[in-house]
Amino acid sequence: MTNWEECLTEAGCRITASRRAVAQVLLDISAPISPQELFELGTLIHPKLGLVTVYRTLALLESLGLVRRIHRDDGCHAYLSSSPGHRHALVCRRCGQAVEFRGGDDLETLARRVEATTGFQVDDHLLQLAGLCPGCQDR
Ligand SMILES: [Zn+2]
Ligand SMILES: [Zn+2]
């Protein structure tokens, strides 16, 4: 999410103090963060930040591919900074740390098989991997 200011400007969006605070928090974390947690940390940077603005900014950044929504085991969503392009997240089950990896033709074989059996035309997928990060494997 390094060039988020550029992406926002190109999309015709203003760089406000609130958006800057949200982006700054996202750039500082390595584990996905909930909107509430983001709001609390964001107000330390920009005291006038509002929770509704946090949600709106997350939706905007997600639509630009700068933020990824992470599905958590408890059914809630958390957010992680991302970069545009075909990417997926890998989340550690124990410590919650997440990294992204580049997707490719990862699900092509599966998609073609599903098309053949269902008659659907498949053109998108959601994929998130879970496991233990190197640090948690050692413990
Ligand atoms: Zn871990
Ligand atoms: Zn993929």
PDB file of C-alpha atoms and ligand atoms in Angstrom:
ATOM      1  CA  MET A   1       0.000   0.000   0.000  1.00  0.00           C
ATOM      2  CA  THR A   2       3.028   2.237  -0.433  1.00  0.00           C
ATOM      3  CA  ASN A   3       1.594   4.448  -3.183  1.00  0.00           C
ATOM      4  CA  TRP A   4      -1.860   4.796  -1.653  1.00  0.00           C
ATOM      5  CA  GLU A   5      -1.780   8.596  -1.957  1.00  0.00           C
ATOM      6  CA  GLU A   6      -1.101   8.313  -5.678  1.00  0.00           C
ATOM      7  CA  CYS A   7      -3.889   5.746  -6.135  1.00  0.00           C
ATOM      8  CA  LEU A   8      -6.373   7.937  -4.264  1.00  0.00           C
ATOM      9  CA  THR A   9      -5.434  11.018  -6.249  1.00  0.00           C
ATOM     10  CA  GLU A  10      -5.686   9.112  -9.534  1.00  0.00           C
ATOM     11  CA  ALA A  11      -9.147   7.905  -8.519  1.00  0.00           C
ATOM     12  CA  GLY A  12     -10.160  11.519  -7.917  1.00  0.00           C
ATOM     13  CA  CYS A  13     -10.259  11.199  -4.130  1.00  0.00           C
ATOM     14  CA  ARG A  14      -8.929  13.821  -1.772  1.00  0.00           C
ATOM     15  CA  ILE A  15      -6.246  13.046   0.777  1.00  0.00           C
ATOM     16  CA  THR A  16      -7.903  14.105   4.023  1.00  0.00           C
ATOM     17  CA  ALA A  17      -6.447  13.956   7.539  1.00  0.00           C
ATOM     18  CA  SER A  18      -8.883  11.123   8.341  1.00  0.00           C
ATOM     19  CA  ARG A  19      -7.856   9.057   5.327  1.00  0.00           C
ATOM     20  CA  ARG A  20      -4.230   9.697   6.108  1.00  0.00           C
ATOM     21  CA  ALA A  21      -4.706   8.470   9.705  1.00  0.00           C
ATOM     22  CA  VAL A  22      -6.446   5.283   8.542  1.00  0.00           C
ATOM     23  CA  ALA A  23      -3.703   4.594   6.004  1.00  0.00           C
ATOM     24  CA  GLN A  24      -0.974   5.261   8.543  1.00  0.00           C
ATOM     25  CA  VAL A  25      -2.418   2.747  11.017  1.00  0.00           C
ATOM     26  CA  LEU A  26      -2.772   0.131   8.262  1.00  0.00           C
ATOM     27  CA  LEU A  27       0.832   0.614   7.182  1.00  0.00           C
ATOM     28  CA  ASP A  28       2.076   0.088  10.748  1.00  0.00           C
ATOM     29  CA  ILE A  29       0.415  -3.252  11.492  1.00  0.00           C
ATOM     30  CA  SER A  30       1.354  -6.801  10.504  1.00  0.00           C
ATOM     31  CA  ALA A  31      -1.786  -8.512  11.771  1.00  0.00           C
ATOM     32  CA  PRO A  32      -5.250  -7.768  10.373  1.00  0.00           C
ATOM     33  CA  ILE A  33      -7.089  -5.107  12.369  1.00  0.00           C
ATOM     34  CA  SER A  34     -10.798  -4.641  13.068  1.00  0.00           C
ATOM     35  CA  PRO A  35     -12.490  -1.328  12.194  1.00  0.00           C
ATOM     36  CA  GLN A  36     -12.954  -0.630  15.921  1.00  0.00           C
ATOM     37  CA  GLU A  37      -9.254  -1.216  16.693  1.00  0.00           C
ATOM     38  CA  LEU A  38      -8.315   0.875  13.685  1.00  0.00           C
ATOM     39  CA  PHE A  39     -10.586   3.645  14.918  1.00  0.00           C
ATOM     40  CA  GLU A  40      -8.952   3.611  18.373  1.00  0.00           C
ATOM     41  CA  LEU A  41      -5.414   3.759  16.994  1.00  0.00           C
ATOM     42  CA  GLY A  42      -6.428   6.269  14.332  1.00  0.00           C
ATOM     43  CA  THR A  43      -7.767   8.766  16.868  1.00  0.00           C
ATOM     44  CA  LEU A  44      -4.289   8.887  18.429  1.00  0.00           C
ATOM     45  CA  ILE A  45      -3.074  10.293  15.106  1.00  0.00           C
ATOM     46  CA  HIS A  46      -6.162  12.305  14.198  1.00  0.00           C
ATOM     47  CA  PRO A  47      -8.406  12.958  17.234  1.00  0.00           C
ATOM     48  CA  LYS A  48     -11.368  14.022  15.062  1.00  0.00           C
ATOM     49  CA  LEU A  49     -11.498  10.682  13.266  1.00  0.00           C
ATOM     50  CA  GLY A  50     -14.976   9.128  13.307  1.00  0.00           C
ATOM     51  CA  LEU A  51     -15.897   5.433  13.216  1.00  0.00           C
ATOM     52  CA  VAL A  52     -18.182   5.935  10.210  1.00  0.00           C
ATOM     53  CA  THR A  53     -15.291   7.566   8.362  1.00  0.00           C
ATOM     54  CA  VAL A  54     -13.120   4.568   9.210  1.00  0.00           C
ATOM     55  CA  TYR A  55     -15.687   2.226   7.616  1.00  0.00           C
ATOM     56  CA  ARG A  56     -16.048   4.458   4.552  1.00  0.00           C
ATOM     57  CA  THR A  57     -12.295   4.821   4.132  1.00  0.00           C
ATOM     58  CA  LEU A  58     -11.822   1.057   4.416  1.00  0.00           C
ATOM     59  CA  ALA A  59     -14.486   0.512   1.737  1.00  0.00           C
ATOM     60  CA  LEU A  60     -12.797   3.073  -0.509  1.00  0.00           C
ATOM     61  CA  LEU A  61      -9.323   1.594  -0.023  1.00  0.00           C
ATOM     62  CA  GLU A  62     -10.717  -1.894  -0.579  1.00  0.00           C
ATOM     63  CA  SER A  63     -12.349  -0.834  -3.851  1.00  0.00           C
ATOM     64  CA  LEU A  64      -8.963   0.466  -5.007  1.00  0.00           C
ATOM     65  CA  GLY A  65      -7.224  -2.781  -4.047  1.00  0.00           C
ATOM     66  CA  LEU A  66      -5.207  -1.085  -1.301  1.00  0.00           C
ATOM     67  CA  VAL A  67      -6.837  -2.936   1.543  1.00  0.00           C
ATOM     68  CA  ARG A  68      -7.753  -6.580   1.894  1.00  0.00           C
ATOM     69  CA  ARG A  69     -10.618  -7.896   3.971  1.00  0.00           C
ATOM     70  CA  ILE A  70      -9.600 -10.879   6.085  1.00  0.00           C
ATOM     71  CA  HIS A  71     -12.144 -13.420   7.261  1.00  0.00           C
ATOM     72  CA  ARG A  72     -11.633 -14.426  10.849  1.00  0.00           C
ATOM     73  CA  ASP A  73     -12.679 -17.626  12.615  1.00  0.00           C
ATOM     74  CA  ASP A  74     -15.105 -15.683  14.816  1.00  0.00           C
ATOM     75  CA  GLY A  75     -17.036 -14.562  11.707  1.00  0.00           C
ATOM     76  CA  CYS A  76     -15.842 -10.955  11.977  1.00  0.00           C
ATOM     77  CA  HIS A  77     -13.815  -9.134   9.374  1.00  0.00           C
ATOM     78  CA  ALA A  78     -10.453  -7.506   9.779  1.00  0.00           C
ATOM     79  CA  TYR A  79      -8.397  -5.450   7.397  1.00  0.00           C
ATOM     80  CA  LEU A  80      -4.852  -5.561   6.133  1.00  0.00           C
ATOM     81  CA  SER A  81      -3.002  -3.262   3.754  1.00  0.00           C
ATOM     82  CA  SER A  82      -2.654  -4.692   0.270  1.00  0.00           C
ATOM     83  CA  SER A  83      -1.555  -3.875  -3.249  1.00  0.00           C
ATOM     84  CA  PRO A  84      -3.613  -4.043  -6.423  1.00  0.00           C
ATOM     85  CA  GLY A  85      -3.395  -7.228  -8.446  1.00  0.00           C
ATOM     86  CA  HIS A  86      -4.133 -10.916  -8.021  1.00  0.00           C
ATOM     87  CA  ARG A  87      -3.157 -11.597  -4.432  1.00  0.00           C
ATOM     88  CA  HIS A  88      -4.273 -13.788  -1.576  1.00  0.00           C
ATOM     89  CA  ALA A  89      -3.707 -13.720   2.162  1.00  0.00           C
ATOM     90  CA  LEU A  90      -2.108 -16.317   4.373  1.00  0.00           C
ATOM     91  CA  VAL A  91      -3.101 -15.982   8.032  1.00  0.00           C
ATOM     92  CA  CYS A  92      -1.382 -17.557  11.046  1.00  0.00           C
ATOM     93  CA  ARG A  93      -3.860 -19.466  13.156  1.00  0.00           C
ATOM     94  CA  ARG A  94      -1.961 -18.880  16.379  1.00  0.00           C
ATOM     95  CA  CYS A  95      -0.701 -15.273  16.386  1.00  0.00           C
ATOM     96  CA  GLY A  96      -2.968 -13.764  13.718  1.00  0.00           C
ATOM     97  CA  GLN A  97      -0.117 -12.353  11.651  1.00  0.00           C
ATOM     98  CA  ALA A  98      -0.916 -12.231   7.947  1.00  0.00           C
ATOM     99  CA  VAL A  99       1.084 -11.990   4.749  1.00  0.00           C
ATOM    100  CA  GLU A 100       0.023 -11.749   1.131  1.00  0.00           C
ATOM    101  CA  PHE A 101       1.235 -13.826  -1.740  1.00  0.00           C
ATOM    102  CA  ARG A 102       0.808 -13.399  -5.455  1.00  0.00           C
ATOM    103  CA  GLY A 103      -1.942 -15.438  -7.055  1.00  0.00           C
ATOM    104  CA  GLY A 104      -1.582 -16.800 -10.552  1.00  0.00           C
ATOM    105  CA  ASP A 105      -3.574 -19.520 -12.241  1.00  0.00           C
ATOM    106  CA  ASP A 106      -3.961 -21.020  -8.756  1.00  0.00           C
ATOM    107  CA  LEU A 107      -7.556 -22.170  -9.111  1.00  0.00           C
ATOM    108  CA  GLU A 108      -7.762 -22.685 -12.884  1.00  0.00           C
ATOM    109  CA  THR A 109      -7.990 -26.471 -12.776  1.00  0.00           C
ATOM    110  CA  LEU A 110     -10.637 -26.365 -10.073  1.00  0.00           C
ATOM    111  CA  ALA A 111     -12.634 -23.657 -11.891  1.00  0.00           C
ATOM    112  CA  ARG A 112     -12.660 -25.622 -15.164  1.00  0.00           C
ATOM    113  CA  ARG A 113     -13.797 -28.778 -13.357  1.00  0.00           C
ATOM    114  CA  VAL A 114     -16.590 -26.869 -11.589  1.00  0.00           C
ATOM    115  CA  GLU A 115     -17.667 -25.302 -14.907  1.00  0.00           C
ATOM    116  CA  ALA A 116     -17.838 -28.728 -16.516  1.00  0.00           C
ATOM    117  CA  THR A 117     -20.041 -30.133 -13.746  1.00  0.00           C
ATOM    118  CA  THR A 118     -22.283 -27.104 -13.091  1.00  0.00           C
ATOM    119  CA  GLY A 119     -22.525 -25.282 -16.422  1.00  0.00           C
ATOM    120  CA  PHE A 120     -21.459 -22.033 -14.701  1.00  0.00           C
ATOM    121  CA  GLN A 121     -18.919 -19.678 -16.192  1.00  0.00           C
ATOM    122  CA  VAL A 122     -16.482 -19.038 -13.359  1.00  0.00           C
ATOM    123  CA  ASP A 123     -14.676 -15.683 -13.446  1.00  0.00           C
ATOM    124  CA  ASP A 124     -13.722 -14.912  -9.855  1.00  0.00           C
ATOM    125  CA  HIS A 125     -12.711 -16.534  -6.585  1.00  0.00           C
ATOM    126  CA  LEU A 126     -12.067 -15.802  -2.947  1.00  0.00           C
ATOM    127  CA  LEU A 127      -9.162 -17.631  -1.399  1.00  0.00           C
ATOM    128  CA  GLN A 128      -7.535 -17.294   1.985  1.00  0.00           C
ATOM    129  CA  LEU A 129      -5.013 -19.746   3.386  1.00  0.00           C
ATOM    130  CA  ALA A 130      -4.434 -20.469   7.071  1.00  0.00           C
ATOM    131  CA  GLY A 131      -1.600 -22.161   8.903  1.00  0.00           C
ATOM    132  CA  LEU A 132       1.276 -21.555  11.302  1.00  0.00           C
ATOM    133  CA  CYS A 133       3.843 -18.830  10.632  1.00  0.00           C
ATOM    134  CA  PRO A 134       7.566 -19.687  11.014  1.00  0.00           C
ATOM    135  CA  GLY A 135       7.707 -18.140  14.495  1.00  0.00           C
ATOM    136  CA  CYS A 136       4.725 -20.136  15.766  1.00  0.00           C
ATOM    137  CA  GLN A 137       6.079 -23.404  14.358  1.00  0.00           C
ATOM    138  CA  ASP A 138       9.145 -23.024  16.577  1.00  0.00           C
ATOM    139  CA  ARG A 139       7.137 -22.544  19.745  1.00  0.00           C
TER     140      ARG A 139
HETATM  141 ZN    ZN B   1       2.159 -17.051  14.073  1.00  0.00          ZN
HETATM  142 ZN    ZN B   2      -6.173 -16.649  -6.972  1.00  0.00          ZN
END
